[in-house]
CSV table of C-alpha atoms in Angstrom, one decimal:
chain,number,residue,atom,x,y,z
T,19,MET,CA,-36.3,-27.1,65.8
T,20,ILE,CA,-32.8,-28.0,66.1
T,21,VAL,CA,-32.4,-31.9,65.9
T,22,ALA,CA,-30.0,-33.7,67.9
T,23,GLU,CA,-29.0,-37.3,68.4
T,24,ARG,CA,-28.2,-38.8,71.9
T,25,LYS,CA,-24.7,-39.6,72.1
T,26,PRO,CA,-23.8,-43.2,73.1
T,27,ILE,CA,-23.1,-43.7,76.7
T,28,GLU,CA,-19.5,-45.3,75.8
T,29,GLU,CA,-18.7,-41.9,74.6
T,30,ILE,CA,-19.8,-40.3,77.6
T,31,LEU,CA,-18.2,-42.3,80.1
T,32,PRO,CA,-14.6,-41.4,79.7
T,33,TRP,CA,-15.7,-38.2,80.6
T,34,LEU,CA,-16.7,-39.0,84.1
T,35,GLU,CA,-13.9,-40.9,85.1
T,36,GLY,CA,-13.0,-39.7,88.6
T,37,VAL,CA,-15.9,-37.4,89.0
T,38,ARG,CA,-17.6,-38.0,92.4
T,39,SER,CA,-21.2,-36.2,91.2
T,40,VAL,CA,-22.9,-35.4,88.0
T,41,LEU,CA,-25.7,-33.4,87.0
T,42,VAL,CA,-27.5,-34.7,83.8
T,43,LEU,CA,-29.2,-31.5,82.4
T,44,GLY,CA,-31.7,-31.7,80.0
T,45,CYS,CA,-33.5,-28.8,77.9
T,46,ASN,CA,-37.6,-28.5,77.6
T,47,GLU,CA,-37.3,-27.0,73.9
T,48,CYS,CA,-36.2,-28.4,70.6
T,49,VAL,CA,-34.5,-31.5,72.2
T,50,THR,CA,-37.4,-32.7,73.9
T,51,VAL,CA,-39.7,-32.2,70.6
T,52,CYS,CA,-37.0,-34.6,68.7
T,53,GLU,CA,-36.6,-37.0,71.9
T,54,ALA,CA,-32.6,-36.6,72.5
T,55,GLY,CA,-32.7,-34.3,75.5
T,56,GLY,CA,-35.6,-33.8,77.5
T,57,LYS,CA,-36.7,-34.9,80.9
T,58,LYS,CA,-37.2,-38.4,79.7
T,59,GLU,CA,-33.7,-38.6,78.0
T,60,VAL,CA,-32.5,-37.3,81.2
T,61,GLY,CA,-34.3,-40.1,83.2
T,62,LEU,CA,-32.7,-42.8,80.9
T,63,LEU,CA,-29.2,-41.6,80.6
T,64,ALA,CA,-29.0,-40.5,84.4
T,65,SER,CA,-30.2,-44.3,85.2
T,66,ALA,CA,-27.9,-45.8,82.8
T,67,LEU,CA,-25.3,-43.8,84.4
T,68,ARG,CA,-26.1,-45.2,88.1
T,69,MET,CA,-26.0,-48.8,86.8
T,70,VAL,CA,-22.4,-48.4,85.4
T,71,PHE,CA,-21.0,-46.3,88.5
T,72,ALA,CA,-22.9,-49.2,90.8
T,73,GLN,CA,-21.1,-52.0,88.7
T,74,GLN,CA,-17.9,-50.1,89.3
T,75,GLY,CA,-18.5,-49.9,93.1
T,76,ARG,CA,-18.1,-45.9,92.7
T,77,GLU,CA,-20.6,-43.6,94.6
T,78,VAL,CA,-21.6,-41.3,92.3
T,79,ASN,CA,-24.2,-38.7,93.0
T,80,VAL,CA,-26.2,-38.6,89.6
T,81,GLY,CA,-28.5,-35.6,89.8
T,82,GLU,CA,-31.4,-35.0,87.0
T,83,ARG,CA,-32.7,-31.5,86.1
T,84,THR,CA,-34.5,-30.1,82.9
T,85,LEU,CA,-34.5,-26.4,82.4
T,86,GLU,CA,-37.3,-24.7,80.2
T,87,ARG,CA,-34.0,-23.9,78.3
T,88,GLN,CA,-30.3,-23.6,78.3
T,89,CYS,CA,-30.0,-20.7,75.8
T,90,ASP,CA,-31.6,-18.1,77.9
T,91,PRO,CA,-29.5,-16.9,81.1
T,92,GLU,CA,-32.8,-16.6,83.4
T,93,TYR,CA,-33.5,-20.2,83.1
T,94,LEU,CA,-29.8,-21.3,83.6
T,95,ASP,CA,-29.9,-19.0,86.6
T,96,GLU,CA,-32.0,-21.4,88.0
T,97,LEU,CA,-29.0,-24.2,88.7
T,98,ARG,CA,-27.1,-21.1,90.8
T,99,ASP,CA,-28.2,-22.8,94.2
T,100,SER,CA,-27.6,-26.2,93.3
T,101,ILE,CA,-24.7,-26.5,91.0
T,102,ASP,CA,-22.1,-26.4,93.5
T,103,ALA,CA,-23.2,-29.8,94.6
T,104,TYR,CA,-21.9,-31.1,91.2
T,105,ASP,CA,-18.3,-31.6,90.0
T,106,ALA,CA,-19.6,-32.1,86.0
T,107,VAL,CA,-22.5,-31.4,84.0
T,108,VAL,CA,-23.7,-33.6,81.1
T,109,SER,CA,-26.0,-31.3,78.9
T,110,LEU,CA,-28.6,-33.0,76.5
T,111,ALA,CA,-29.0,-29.3,75.1
T,112,CYS,CA,-28.2,-28.4,71.8
T,113,GLY,CA,-24.6,-27.3,71.2
T,114,VAL,CA,-25.8,-23.9,71.7
T,115,GLY,CA,-27.2,-25.0,75.2
T,116,ILE,CA,-24.0,-26.8,76.5
T,117,GLN,CA,-21.8,-23.8,75.4
T,118,PHE,CA,-24.2,-21.6,77.2
T,119,THR,CA,-24.2,-23.4,80.3
T,120,ALA,CA,-20.6,-24.0,80.2
T,121,GLU,CA,-20.1,-19.7,80.1
T,122,ARG,CA,-22.7,-19.2,82.5
T,123,TYR,CA,-20.8,-21.7,85.1
T,124,PRO,CA,-17.2,-21.5,84.1
T,125,SER,CA,-15.9,-23.4,86.8
T,126,LYS,CA,-17.7,-26.7,86.1
T,127,ALA,CA,-17.0,-29.3,83.5
T,128,VAL,CA,-19.8,-29.2,80.9
T,129,TYR,CA,-19.8,-32.4,78.5
T,130,PRO,CA,-22.1,-33.0,75.5
T,131,GLY,CA,-24.7,-35.5,75.8
T,132,VAL,CA,-26.0,-35.4,72.3
T,133,ASN,CA,-24.7,-34.8,68.7
T,134,THR,CA,-26.6,-31.5,67.5
T,135,CYS,CA,-27.4,-32.3,63.7
T,136,PHE,CA,-29.6,-29.7,62.2
T,137,MET,CA,-32.5,-27.4,61.9
T,138,GLY,CA,-35.1,-29.6,60.8
T,139,ALA,CA,-38.9,-30.8,61.0
T,140,ALA,CA,-40.3,-33.9,61.9
T,141,LEU,CA,-41.5,-36.0,58.9
T,142,GLU,CA,-43.2,-38.6,61.3
T,143,ARG,CA,-42.7,-39.8,64.5
T,144,GLY,CA,-38.9,-40.6,65.0
T,145,VAL,CA,-38.0,-39.1,61.6
T,146,TRP,CA,-36.5,-35.6,61.3
T,147,ALA,CA,-35.2,-33.9,58.1
T,148,GLU,CA,-33.1,-30.8,57.4
T,149,ARG,CA,-34.7,-27.8,56.3
T,150,CYS,CA,-32.6,-24.6,57.1
T,151,GLN,CA,-29.1,-23.9,57.3
T,152,GLY,CA,-29.5,-20.5,58.6
T,153,CYS,CA,-27.6,-19.1,55.6
T,154,GLY,CA,-29.0,-15.5,56.9
T,155,GLN,CA,-30.5,-14.4,53.7
T,156,CYS,CA,-33.7,-16.4,52.7
T,157,LEU,CA,-34.5,-17.2,49.3
T,158,LEU,CA,-37.9,-19.1,49.9
T,159,ALA,CA,-39.8,-16.2,48.5
T,160,LEU,CA,-38.5,-17.2,44.9
T,161,THR,CA,-38.6,-20.7,45.1
T,162,GLY,CA,-41.7,-21.9,46.5
T,163,ALA,CA,-40.9,-22.3,49.7
T,164,VAL,CA,-37.9,-25.1,49.2
T,165,CYS,CA,-35.0,-24.1,50.2
T,166,PRO,CA,-32.0,-24.9,47.6
T,167,VAL,CA,-29.2,-23.9,50.4
T,168,ALA,CA,-30.3,-26.6,52.9
T,169,ARG,CA,-32.0,-29.5,50.5
T,170,CYS,CA,-29.8,-29.3,47.4
T,171,ALA,CA,-26.7,-30.9,47.8
T,172,LYS,CA,-24.9,-28.6,45.7
T,173,ARG,CA,-26.8,-25.4,46.8
T,174,LEU,CA,-27.7,-24.7,43.3
T,175,PHE,CA,-29.5,-21.6,42.9
T,176,ASN,CA,-30.7,-21.5,39.1
T,177,GLY,CA,-32.3,-25.2,38.5
T,178,PRO,CA,-31.1,-28.7,38.9
T,179,CYS,CA,-27.6,-30.1,37.8
T,180,GLY,CA,-27.7,-33.1,35.6
T,181,GLY,CA,-28.0,-35.8,38.4
T,182,SER,CA,-31.6,-35.0,38.7
T,183,THR,CA,-33.4,-38.2,37.9
T,184,ALA,CA,-37.3,-38.8,38.4
T,185,GLY,CA,-37.2,-36.2,41.0
T,186,LYS,CA,-34.5,-38.1,43.0
T,187,CYS,CA,-30.8,-36.7,43.8
T,188,GLU,CA,-27.8,-38.3,42.4
T,189,ILE,CA,-26.2,-38.7,46.2
T,190,GLY,CA,-28.9,-41.2,47.0
T,191,PRO,CA,-32.2,-42.8,45.7
T,192,ASP,CA,-33.8,-41.4,48.9
T,193,VAL,CA,-32.9,-38.0,48.6
T,194,GLU,CA,-35.2,-35.8,46.9
T,195,CYS,CA,-34.1,-33.0,44.3
T,196,ALA,CA,-34.8,-29.8,45.5
T,197,TRP,CA,-34.9,-28.2,42.3
T,198,GLN,CA,-37.7,-30.9,41.3
T,199,ARG,CA,-39.6,-29.9,44.2
T,200,ILE,CA,-39.1,-26.1,43.7
T,201,ILE,CA,-40.7,-26.7,39.9
T,202,ASP,CA,-43.0,-28.7,40.9
T,203,ARG,CA,-44.1,-25.9,43.8
T,204,LEU,CA,-44.0,-23.2,41.3
T,205,LYS,CA,-45.9,-25.2,38.5
T,206,ALA,CA,-48.6,-25.9,41.4
T,207,LEU,CA,-49.0,-22.3,42.5
T,208,GLY,CA,-49.1,-21.0,38.9
T,209,ARG,CA,-45.7,-19.3,39.0
T,210,LEU,CA,-43.5,-21.4,36.8
T,211,ALA,CA,-42.5,-17.9,35.5
T,212,ASP,CA,-40.6,-17.0,38.2
T,213,TYR,CA,-38.6,-20.2,37.2
T,214,GLU,CA,-36.8,-18.0,34.4
T,215,THR,CA,-35.8,-15.1,36.9
T,216,LEU,CA,-32.2,-15.6,37.6
T,217,ILE,CA,-31.2,-15.6,41.3
T,218,PRO,CA,-28.4,-13.4,41.8
T,219,VAL,CA,-25.2,-14.1,43.4
T,220,LYS,CA,-25.9,-15.0,47.1
T,221,ASP,CA,-23.9,-13.0,49.8
T,222,TRP,CA,-22.3,-15.8,51.7
T,223,SER,CA,-20.9,-13.2,54.0
T,224,LYS,CA,-24.1,-13.7,55.9
T,225,ASP,CA,-23.8,-17.3,56.2
T,226,ARG,CA,-21.0,-18.8,58.2
T,227,ALA,CA,-18.3,-17.9,55.7
T,228,GLY,CA,-18.8,-14.4,57.5
T,229,GLY,CA,-17.4,-16.2,60.8
T,230,PRO,CA,-19.6,-16.1,64.0
T,231,ARG,CA,-22.7,-14.2,63.6
T,232,LYS,CA,-24.7,-11.9,66.2
T,233,VAL,CA,-28.1,-10.5,65.6
T,234,VAL,CA,-28.6,-6.9,67.4
T,235,ARG,CA,-32.3,-5.3,68.1
T,236,GLU,CA,-31.8,-2.3,69.7
T,237,ASP,CA,-35.5,-1.6,69.7
T,238,VAL,CA,-36.0,-4.5,72.2
T,239,ARG,CA,-32.1,-4.5,73.8
T,240,SER,CA,-32.3,-3.6,77.3
B,4,MET,CA,-56.2,-74.6,85.6
B,5,ARG,CA,-54.0,-73.7,88.8
B,6,LEU,CA,-50.6,-73.8,86.9
B,7,GLY,CA,-47.5,-73.1,88.9
B,8,TYR,CA,-44.8,-70.5,87.7
B,9,PRO,CA,-41.7,-69.8,89.4
B,10,GLU,CA,-42.0,-67.9,92.6
B,11,SER,CA,-39.6,-65.3,91.8
B,12,VAL,CA,-41.8,-63.9,89.5
B,13,LYS,CA,-44.0,-61.0,90.5
B,14,ILE,CA,-46.8,-59.8,88.6
B,15,ILE,CA,-46.9,-55.9,87.8
B,16,ARG,CA,-50.4,-54.9,85.9
B,17,VAL,CA,-50.4,-52.2,83.4
B,18,PRO,CA,-53.2,-50.9,81.4
B,19,CYS,CA,-51.6,-51.9,78.2
B,20,THR,CA,-47.9,-53.1,77.2
B,21,GLY,CA,-47.6,-49.6,75.3
B,22,LYS,CA,-47.8,-47.7,78.6
B,23,VAL,CA,-44.1,-49.6,79.4
B,24,ASP,CA,-41.4,-47.1,79.0
B,25,ALA,CA,-38.1,-47.3,78.6
B,26,LEU,CA,-37.5,-45.6,81.9
B,27,HIS,CA,-39.6,-48.2,84.0
B,28,LEU,CA,-37.7,-51.1,82.4
B,29,LEU,CA,-34.3,-49.1,83.2
B,30,ARG,CA,-35.5,-48.6,87.0
B,31,CYS,CA,-36.4,-51.9,87.9
B,32,PHE,CA,-32.5,-52.8,86.6
B,33,GLU,CA,-31.4,-49.7,88.7
B,34,ARG,CA,-33.3,-51.0,91.7
B,35,GLY,CA,-31.9,-54.7,91.6
B,36,ALA,CA,-34.3,-56.2,89.4
B,37,ASP,CA,-32.7,-59.5,88.0
B,38,GLY,CA,-35.1,-59.5,85.0
B,39,VAL,CA,-38.3,-58.2,83.3
B,40,LEU,CA,-40.5,-60.0,81.3
B,41,VAL,CA,-42.8,-57.9,79.4
B,42,VAL,CA,-45.9,-59.7,78.5
B,43,GLY,CA,-48.2,-58.2,75.9
B,44,CYS,CA,-51.2,-59.0,73.6
B,45,ARG,CA,-50.8,-61.1,70.4
B,46,GLU,CA,-49.6,-59.1,67.5
B,47,GLY,CA,-52.7,-57.4,65.6
B,48,ASP,CA,-54.8,-58.1,69.1
B,49,CYS,CA,-53.7,-54.8,71.1
B,50,HIS,CA,-56.9,-52.8,72.2
B,51,TYR,CA,-55.1,-49.4,71.5
B,52,GLN,CA,-53.8,-50.8,68.1
B,53,SER,CA,-50.1,-50.7,68.3
B,54,GLY,CA,-49.1,-50.5,72.1
B,55,ASN,CA,-47.5,-54.2,72.0
B,56,PHE,CA,-45.5,-53.1,69.0
B,57,ARG,CA,-44.3,-50.1,70.5
B,58,ALA,CA,-43.4,-52.3,73.7
B,59,ARG,CA,-41.5,-54.4,71.6
B,60,LYS,CA,-39.3,-51.6,70.0
B,61,ARG,CA,-38.7,-50.3,73.5
B,62,VAL,CA,-37.6,-53.5,74.9
B,63,GLY,CA,-35.2,-54.2,72.3
B,64,GLU,CA,-33.7,-50.5,72.9
B,65,VAL,CA,-33.5,-51.3,76.3
B,66,GLY,CA,-31.9,-54.9,75.9
B,67,ALA,CA,-29.4,-53.2,73.8
B,68,LEU,CA,-28.4,-50.4,76.2
B,69,LEU,CA,-28.4,-53.0,79.0
B,70,GLU,CA,-26.0,-55.0,77.0
B,71,ARG,CA,-23.7,-52.2,76.4
B,72,ILE,CA,-23.4,-51.2,80.0
B,73,GLY,CA,-22.6,-54.8,80.8
B,74,VAL,CA,-26.1,-55.6,82.9
B,75,GLY,CA,-26.7,-58.1,80.2
B,76,GLY,CA,-29.4,-57.5,77.2
B,77,GLY,CA,-30.9,-61.0,77.9
B,78,ARG,CA,-32.6,-59.9,81.1
B,79,VAL,CA,-35.3,-58.2,79.4
B,80,ARG,CA,-37.7,-59.9,77.3
B,81,MET,CA,-41.2,-59.7,75.5
B,82,VAL,CA,-43.5,-62.4,74.7
B,83,ASN,CA,-46.8,-62.0,73.2
B,84,LEU,CA,-49.7,-64.0,74.7
B,85,SER,CA,-53.4,-63.4,74.9
B,86,SER,CA,-55.1,-63.1,78.5
B,87,SER,CA,-56.5,-67.0,77.6
B,88,ASP,CA,-53.2,-68.3,77.0
B,89,ALA,CA,-52.3,-69.6,80.5
B,90,PRO,CA,-50.1,-72.6,79.8
B,91,LEU,CA,-48.0,-70.3,77.4
B,92,PHE,CA,-47.4,-67.6,79.7
B,93,VAL,CA,-46.3,-70.4,82.4
B,94,ARG,CA,-43.8,-71.7,79.8
B,95,ALA,CA,-42.9,-68.4,78.7
B,96,ALA,CA,-42.3,-67.2,82.9
B,97,ARG,CA,-40.3,-70.7,83.5
B,98,GLU,CA,-38.1,-70.3,80.2
B,99,PHE,CA,-37.3,-66.7,81.5
B,100,HIS,CA,-36.9,-67.6,84.7
B,101,GLU,CA,-34.1,-70.2,83.9
B,102,ALA,CA,-32.3,-67.5,81.3
B,103,VAL,CA,-32.1,-65.1,84.2
B,104,LEU,CA,-30.8,-67.9,86.6
B,105,ALA,CA,-28.2,-68.6,84.1
B,106,ALA,CA,-27.3,-65.0,83.7
B,107,GLY,CA,-26.9,-64.9,87.4
B,108,PRO,CA,-27.6,-61.7,89.9
B,109,ASN,CA,-28.5,-58.3,88.4
B,110,PRO,CA,-24.8,-56.8,88.5
B,111,VAL,CA,-25.9,-53.7,89.4
B,112,GLY,CA,-26.9,-55.0,92.9
B,113,ARG,CA,-29.9,-53.9,95.0
B,114,ARG,CA,-30.7,-50.7,96.0
B,115,ARG,CA,-33.3,-49.6,98.1
B,116,ARG,CA,-36.3,-47.7,97.3
B,117,PRO,CA,-35.8,-43.9,98.1
B,118,GLU,CA,-37.9,-42.7,100.6
B,119,PRO,CA,-40.6,-40.5,99.5
B,120,ALA,CA,-40.2,-36.5,100.4
B,121,PRO,CA,-42.3,-35.8,103.8
B,122,ALA,CA,-45.7,-34.1,103.1
B,123,ARG,CA,-46.0,-30.7,103.7
B,124,ALA,CA,-48.7,-29.6,106.0
B,125,GLY,CA,-51.6,-28.4,103.8
B,126,ALA,CA,-50.0,-29.5,100.9
B,127,PRO,CA,-52.1,-31.5,98.4
B,128,ASN,CA,-52.5,-35.5,98.0
B,129,PRO,CA,-49.2,-37.0,97.5
B,130,PRO,CA,-48.7,-38.1,93.6
B,131,PRO,CA,-49.8,-41.7,92.9
B,132,GLN,CA,-47.0,-44.5,93.7
B,133,GLU,CA,-45.2,-45.8,90.4
B,134,ALA,CA,-47.3,-48.6,89.0
B,135,ILE,CA,-43.9,-50.4,88.2
B,136,ARG,CA,-41.7,-51.3,90.9
B,137,PRO,CA,-39.4,-54.7,91.5
């Protein structure tokens, strides 16, 4: 999932100076699962905003809505009949949803209510960790399904650096050495010989280095 | 024992303090409550194992948010008591009452509960009222 963190309300409030109505817009997908921008977080932020506005003596209509997704036009279109009632939108979706909402409704000011962090997984309730950087050329088949791009601080492809100690990375005692994990996995799978196979130089043009990316599937395109 | 506690205290029963959501607490303040005291079972005595620990974390989170938005973090507090701790409950209620009196009225002011939407003909039964209201 895409993992995000709620922005502090102090950061959001200056954007809403002077507005008379604001829609707090959540997303039912990733940000719901990582408890940053789902229906509950929409309710919490809207409630806090109402209390702030009440203390300021301002009559501000704070609306609450959570869409199935903010990254698909058909769900964003559900706002078409109601969005004109609002001066501004605070979107609790990931950066994708925030931008897509703004693209769909260009006359509305759309502000972020979360900081989008990474693509990750839930290690336990309340703890999420990065697992993928979307590099565009997956190497997991060679590395025992442990990603050296997302999980090695140096993004090394052919074994650990000298900073790997007792399975931990030199950047911090809580950070696992990805290459130690890769070697452990290959050993467990009986594929340690793969460790000797050199991974060729990676084509970083498929990563962000090649500029904003796009995937086109002609077979499913309308 | 017929112990008295401040008349301002309204008891709202929940099956477990683990049911008390941050949203419930915020709505109390949004609608004008001056303080909310969450009374959970003693640590280790939760019938659902960890409901009172979850509640304590939420109370801390809501308190921090209330402080940041100017309502005052001291308006929400949690205590852990057993159902046979009547004297302790009375003491906690009185102490919290005093603390809320010292903090003054909720700066958000009192807001009327929103009117429920009129029932449509042939519509199923309306959803139950929220369990928590100030």
